[in-house]
Amino acid sequence: MPASFPELQAEAQRRWQELTAGSQPWIRVGAALCGKAAGSDAVVAALNNSLERHGVKATVSEVGCFGLCYAEPLVDVQLPGGPRVFYGNVTPEMADEIVASHVAGGQPAPALALGSLGDGPSGISSINQLPMKAKEVRIALRNAGTIDPSDIHQYIATGGYSALHKGLTQMTAADVLEQVNVSGLRGRGGAAFPTGNKWRFLAGSKAPVKYILCNCEEGDPGAFNDKGILESDPFTVVEGITLAGYATGASHGYIFIRHGHEGPVRRAQQAVRQAYDLGLLGKNILGSSFSFEMEVAFTGDSYVAGEETALMEAIEGKRSMPRFRPPFPAQSGLFAKPTNINNVKTMAYVPEVVARGGQWFAGIGHDKSTGTAILCLSGAVQYTGMVEVPLGITLKEVIYDVAGGIPSGKKLKLLQTGGPLGGVLGADKLDLKLDFDLLRAAGAILGSGGIIAADEDACVVDLTRAIIAFCQYESCGKCFPCRMGMSHLLEVLERICRLEGGPEDLALMRNIGENMQAGSLCGHGQLGFNPVSSALRYFGPEFDAHIKEHRCPTGRCREPRFSPSRSRR
Amino acid sequence: MANEITITIDGVEIKTTAGKMVLEAAIDAGIFVPYLCYHPGMKPYAACRMCVVGAERKNRDGAMQRLPGFPASCTLPVEDGMVVRSEAPDVHQLRRSVMEMLIAEHPNGCLTCHRIDICGPSDICLRHVSVNDRCVTCPKNERCEFKDTVRYLGMNLESPLNYKYRRIPLEVGDPFYDRDYNLCIVCGRCVRACQELRGDDAICFTDRSGRALVGTSFGTSLLESGCEFCGACIDVCPVGALTERSHKWEKARRVERTLCPHCPVGCQLNLEVNAQGKVIRSVPELHSPANRGQACFKGKFGLEFVHHPGRLRQPMLRRDGQLVEASWEEALEYVASRLPQYRGGAFGLLTSPNSTNEEHYLAQKFARLAMGANNVDHSSNLRPELVTGLAQSLGHAAATNSLWELEQAGCILVFNANVTEDQNVLAVPIKRAARQNAKLVVIDPREVELTRYAHLWLRPVPGAELLLLGGLLKSLLEQGLERKEWLAERCQDLDALRHALSALSLEQVAAATHVSPEAIAQAARLWGQAASAAIVYGLDNIAPELGGDCVAALSDAALLTGNVGKPGSGLYPLRPGANGQGAWDAGCVPHLLPGYRPVADAAARQSLEAIWAAPLPAAPGVGATGMLDNQQLQCLLLFGGLDQQQENEARTLAALEKLDLLVVADSFLSPAAQRAHVVLPRAVFAEKEGTFTNLERRIQKLNPVLPAAAGQAQSDGWVIAQLARRLGVQGFDHQSPAAVMNEMAQAMPIYGGISYSRLEKESSLVLRANPAAAFAGAPGLETGGLGSPKPTQVLYASREYRGIQWPCASPDSPSTPILYVQGGFPQGKARLQAPVFRAAAGRSDPAYPLQWTPGRVLLQAGRGSQVARGKVNRIQREEWVQLNPMEAQLLGVAEGDLVEVRTSAHRLSGVARLDPAVPPGVVSTTALFGQLAVDLQASEGPDPMRHTPGLSIAPAQVAKLGVASRA
């Protein structure tokens, strides 16, 4: 018999107290994909080694991504009852130093520290003064880098599952739906469709079996926030899906992850298992009459598997190729049952929306784009990482304040936003506000939140070729315009990059692209010409130089470059 | 109609029904909208984008609103008032742009050659385009849907895109199929046919993006990919990528509809005939109620025997111990001169299961009237108990329901039948049902293909099947799953059944059958709880003394749960041969007169005597099983040879040799014919007119496709009429098979309403786009005065012949898809039967103490097999000899030992596998269907498909050859 929720909370609090203000220091190491890639495993080993040598006892936890990917491996040390002190770009040698001075000696090492968090006389400036942190409003990422993503108690201790408890005990399903509706929350997967509306379609169906899918396929180059959330705080996603299930009367939930994303998969599976263990999933959740099952499903590595109907095919064990619509998923989706699908980020907001009310959420953001944007900053910027900023700030603020501008004093040339199908924005568009509708009007999309910056060294034609090479490789091969159109587009772009293109190639690309747009079955083909058309829109002269003068202004296009389709085989 | 709605396509108003897609509505109305991936037999797929249209629909205010973009009409549901533009410049522009890209990857010499409009069917012109591209290097030249679509769109063939030939080696090592993926347009029809229509998944898409193609998973050969060589993928391929290997390059001059002669499903086939009058291809008819566009390896690739050089061409008489050629006149005179001396019990007549209804009727009439004997039967009727028990329980000796209703059944019980090989197309609705929501229960000691789809496979000890059925019935009653009200109202003798079951305990059944009580109870639940449940049964390998009782028990199971007389329920007996049903109907069995009236019934005889105007013999006759053992028999008239099972038995052949007069009419010099005194060349199905009655009681027309091409081969009916004339017997002077049927309608109440004219009338034209209308307005198409090119898609336009399911008492009576609807049993109430539930009498042969249960499946996942690729692909794998661990211990065999299974006829070596699921006393092996396909393709016999080896359980011994090698 699982404990009641207050009992769960009490137990979680006890454990949290023990960690943060107990007998020994707590060392957290960023070990999401960014941390691992930067060498967190070696740092953890060095920390343990060093602790042993110094004969001190401390709890070492691998946590998720705090957002400062550029500073990984990120280590923070919290002495019992004290503030968290962050150290960036930690090497195994530094780890020893940190243990010696801070953990064993009780003295933070200001020379090494990035900043601190929490009260206490540490003599180190607040981490929130860092450019990447200064503008942040953390909702979905509230626990990222703070809690151990393998321990549900830490989530509960920091307020987790109180939203579900509130929903099940104090609100009807319709109330929960209404709060989501009031919040103005829009889908973060790319289409920015109002989540409340989407849920209402599903809630309206009386079918006994209904599915809620949570999409973490996330194949966009330059997007890592879905994976980042699942690696850092999978519990908020599980709780969000459960709330969605409650609000819509669904019976089953699926978290869908690309096979091979080992970290998110492991974290999501753990979170689901732990929720079952505590009676937060399964039959009669928290003693209520609401029952909900959840599992983690996979696909092989395929970008199009992130398309909602292709994803359903994949869960059904078929080749992930999109279906035609109608019927729409809300009528006949997974296993021909009514189905709703949301992105990981969307789901991650839900617990806070329910806990704090839709009005509160609607108060953040800009116009009809409420809440925050979870951005993945990469490319030619000073600081790369995952930040959560309120919608409505300008791209300029994002690039020059949050991301610290362009390194080596070079000029920004363009931004690639919203994944490969999103399109590029010229540097003159920096005054645009982060707003779903404004960005779309400008020919780009916020999409999944990926923003890749390119400086003046980048050749737009070559960049476009690289993007189309990706799109071409990732076409599922079902509908004819996309299957063949992408290949022909790539062929033309490769020709132009070899400086062998001719003036007729622009018309040819336009012809192929526009027909792809008009004739394709799913978004992959329909949006597949965006990268080319937006590049032509902002950088027409650069294409002309390649085609008419057979020269590349940046000098990058001297010889043929390899495209993924060739190098991967 | 209530949901009739109107839409407008290119200014033409058409009526259609809600729920249809725009493309379907257009096709129904004879409006041509181009398509490549769509196929009328399958669900829409929306990949090729050839069928895109512009569309406007009414919005909520009633104003017309343009739909965004260009929706594919194959997936655009019709709405009242919808306005669709198909032949519009912007729509065509989009279609052409997609087509332009297709042409850039499909060899296109056949499309771009400047002689295209003046090129005749037999022109050989090799100079105009490069070698890979020539029209003559494509086997589908002139029947290519792709080419038609190119021409319809009036493509400007100067494309700015680079053409790339794929340079993929041809796949020609597998049986029956040639695959050339250089020609593939990746429309996915074949993959969908394999998955959606056949439930096989033998082929799939490979790779992705511009390199997406069709193949097998992991690039294996079809032999091990689960292919059943049904040819469904070939039938739907719009280009030359998939073709039948034999006659690949030949062109059809005409196409004729007829029926497949191989099994009782009664598939309608379109036989393509070339200029030399040879049948070159067989394409199953899409609009056929029995097969719905499906066929199988036999119907698709097993009709070559029609033109086999071994066909008998001339009658032969035995002179001085040798068979020598004679004229028909001589042969018939000789037989007619000898026959009178055998009148009565000395005469016997056997027809063939591929004789027509009319021939069966004439044959039994001849035996009874001209020869005064009831010794008449069809040679395949070796297990009459297959249906006699059914008639006793319910009333009719025939399947109760229609074939495709199985798709709607909630539970299907398949009892001792190898459907996939023996009645292949019947397995299609079963597999489809099992893939949806139906529970499939298979009772069979052998691992047959359907066990792979089964939710529950009960694998009894051979010989204990009846006990298992007893256990099932007992469990049904114990769990209260019987339908009490229904039973009280419609059935009698429930108490007798209860009494018979009282002696049985589930534990005892479990011990004897090696099926656990839980499994029996689960089967009873699956059966009893289904909303509708059907039984498909054969008596393969059931001991002779138990067959009738098994059928009785199966009928009881259906009756107890009220599964008779409603859709998706009932019983389907599986007879061997194409027209066993018709033979029974027509009285070509010893104990029944035409229309199932007993010979022993004087009143029945009298009424027939009135029609035939001649006296009938009352003495009981002997059937196919006993005829050759009957000492009295001196003369046998045999049409079509003996059943395969008997054909090579020494005992049977010796009995034939003892006969005073053996007359064999056959197409080949079969073992029986070799022993005959008179051999008559027999016409094959494609040369005959008549009707067959399939397993769902559907009477369908067999049409003559060829003249009696093989010399002087004649139909059974002609031979019988000739003999009757020479014997001076009246009543055999029918002008045509149609006249015979008219007499049958008179003599057989169940056929009362059948006539050839009505069979012709029970049909409708299925319009699949009117080609002339489509091409008249096609933009940019110059016909050059030579007439419009015909789009191959008119292939799908056809006449649907529905046939008639008996009983059909009068010309106004409707066809009867389901018998006993609302409990209308001919005897008033259905009878529950109370057999003695027992095991077969043990036949212990000390030399062969075990029972060998051979199995055969399409695919065995997880079993290592390799395909030796060569001119002909071959499967190479280690066979598994499965034994119960206890049995193995007694035999001293350990897991992995090399052992040999020996029967009196076979030897098979393999590696021992110990499996507790195998009952003690049984040794089980499972072969791959792919191997059978290789053997059939390689066979030199005249009609290999007819002699497909079955899966007979045989006494066996197991010998250990070696010990497990430790790797």
Coordinates of C-alpha atoms in Angstrom, one line a residue, chain A residues 301-303 319 321-322 324-326 471-488 491-492 495 508 511-512 514-516 518-521 526 565 568-569, chain B residues 21 36-37 44-50 52 69-70 74-77 93-94 97-98 100-102 104-105 160-162 164 166 184-187 205-213:
Chain A
D301 CA 17.3 6.8 -35.7
S302 CA 15.1 8.8 -38.1
Y303 CA 14.3 12.4 -38.1
R319 CA 8.5 1.8 -40.3
M321 CA 6.5 7.0 -42.2
P322 CA 3.9 9.7 -41.8
F324 CA -2.2 11.0 -44.2
R325 CA -4.8 13.1 -42.5
P326 CA -7.8 12.9 -42.0
C471 CA 16.9 17.0 -44.9
Q472 CA 17.6 14.8 -47.8
Y473 CA 19.1 12.0 -45.7
E474 CA 16.3 12.2 -43.3
S475 CA 13.4 12.0 -45.8
C476 CA 11.6 8.8 -45.0
G477 CA 11.1 8.0 -48.7
K478 CA 7.3 7.6 -48.7
C479 CA 5.9 10.5 -50.7
F480 CA 7.4 11.1 -54.1
P481 CA 8.0 14.9 -54.0
C482 CA 10.1 14.8 -50.9
R483 CA 11.8 11.5 -51.6
M484 CA 13.1 12.7 -55.0
G485 CA 12.9 16.4 -54.5
M486 CA 15.3 16.5 -51.7
S487 CA 17.9 14.5 -53.6
H488 CA 17.6 16.8 -56.6
E491 CA 22.4 17.7 -56.2
V492 CA 21.9 21.3 -57.4
R495 CA 26.8 21.7 -58.0
L508 CA 15.3 24.8 -61.0
N511 CA 10.6 24.7 -59.2
I512 CA 11.5 21.6 -57.3
E514 CA 7.8 24.8 -54.6
N515 CA 6.3 21.6 -55.9
M516 CA 7.7 19.8 -52.9
A518 CA 2.7 21.9 -52.5
G519 CA 2.8 18.2 -53.0
S520 CA 4.4 16.6 -50.0
L521 CA 2.6 14.5 -47.5
Q526 CA 6.3 20.9 -47.1
S565 CA 24.5 11.2 -47.2
R568 CA 27.5 8.1 -43.4
R569 CA 27.5 5.2 -45.8
Chain B
M21 CA -12.6 9.4 -51.1
L36 CA 0.3 5.3 -59.2
C37 CA 0.4 4.3 -55.5
P44 CA -5.1 4.6 -49.8
Y45 CA -1.5 5.5 -49.2
A46 CA -1.1 9.1 -50.4
A47 CA 2.5 8.7 -51.5
C48 CA 2.7 9.3 -55.3
R49 CA 0.8 12.6 -55.4
M50 CA -0.3 11.9 -58.9
V52 CA -3.6 15.6 -56.3
G69 CA -2.6 23.3 -51.3
F70 CA -3.3 20.3 -53.4
C74 CA -7.1 9.3 -52.7
T75 CA -7.3 10.5 -49.1
L76 CA -9.7 13.4 -49.5
P77 CA -13.1 12.4 -48.1
Q93 CA 1.8 21.4 -63.3
L94 CA 2.3 19.8 -59.9
S97 CA 6.9 18.1 -61.7
V98 CA 6.6 14.9 -59.7
E100 CA 9.6 14.7 -64.1
M101 CA 11.5 13.5 -61.1
L102 CA 10.2 9.9 -61.5
A104 CA 14.8 11.0 -63.9
E105 CA 15.1 7.7 -62.0
P160 CA 16.6 19.7 -66.6
L161 CA 17.1 16.9 -64.1
N162 CA 19.9 14.5 -64.4
K164 CA 20.4 8.3 -63.0
R166 CA 20.3 2.7 -60.4
C184 CA 10.8 0.3 -59.2
I185 CA 9.1 3.6 -58.6
V186 CA 8.7 2.9 -54.8
C187 CA 4.9 3.3 -54.9
F205 CA 10.8 -0.8 -47.7
T206 CA 14.5 -0.6 -47.5
D207 CA 16.7 2.4 -46.9
R208 CA 15.2 5.9 -47.0
S209 CA 15.3 9.2 -48.7
G210 CA 16.2 9.1 -52.4
R211 CA 17.5 5.6 -51.9
A212 CA 14.3 4.2 -50.5
L213 CA 13.4 1.0 -52.3

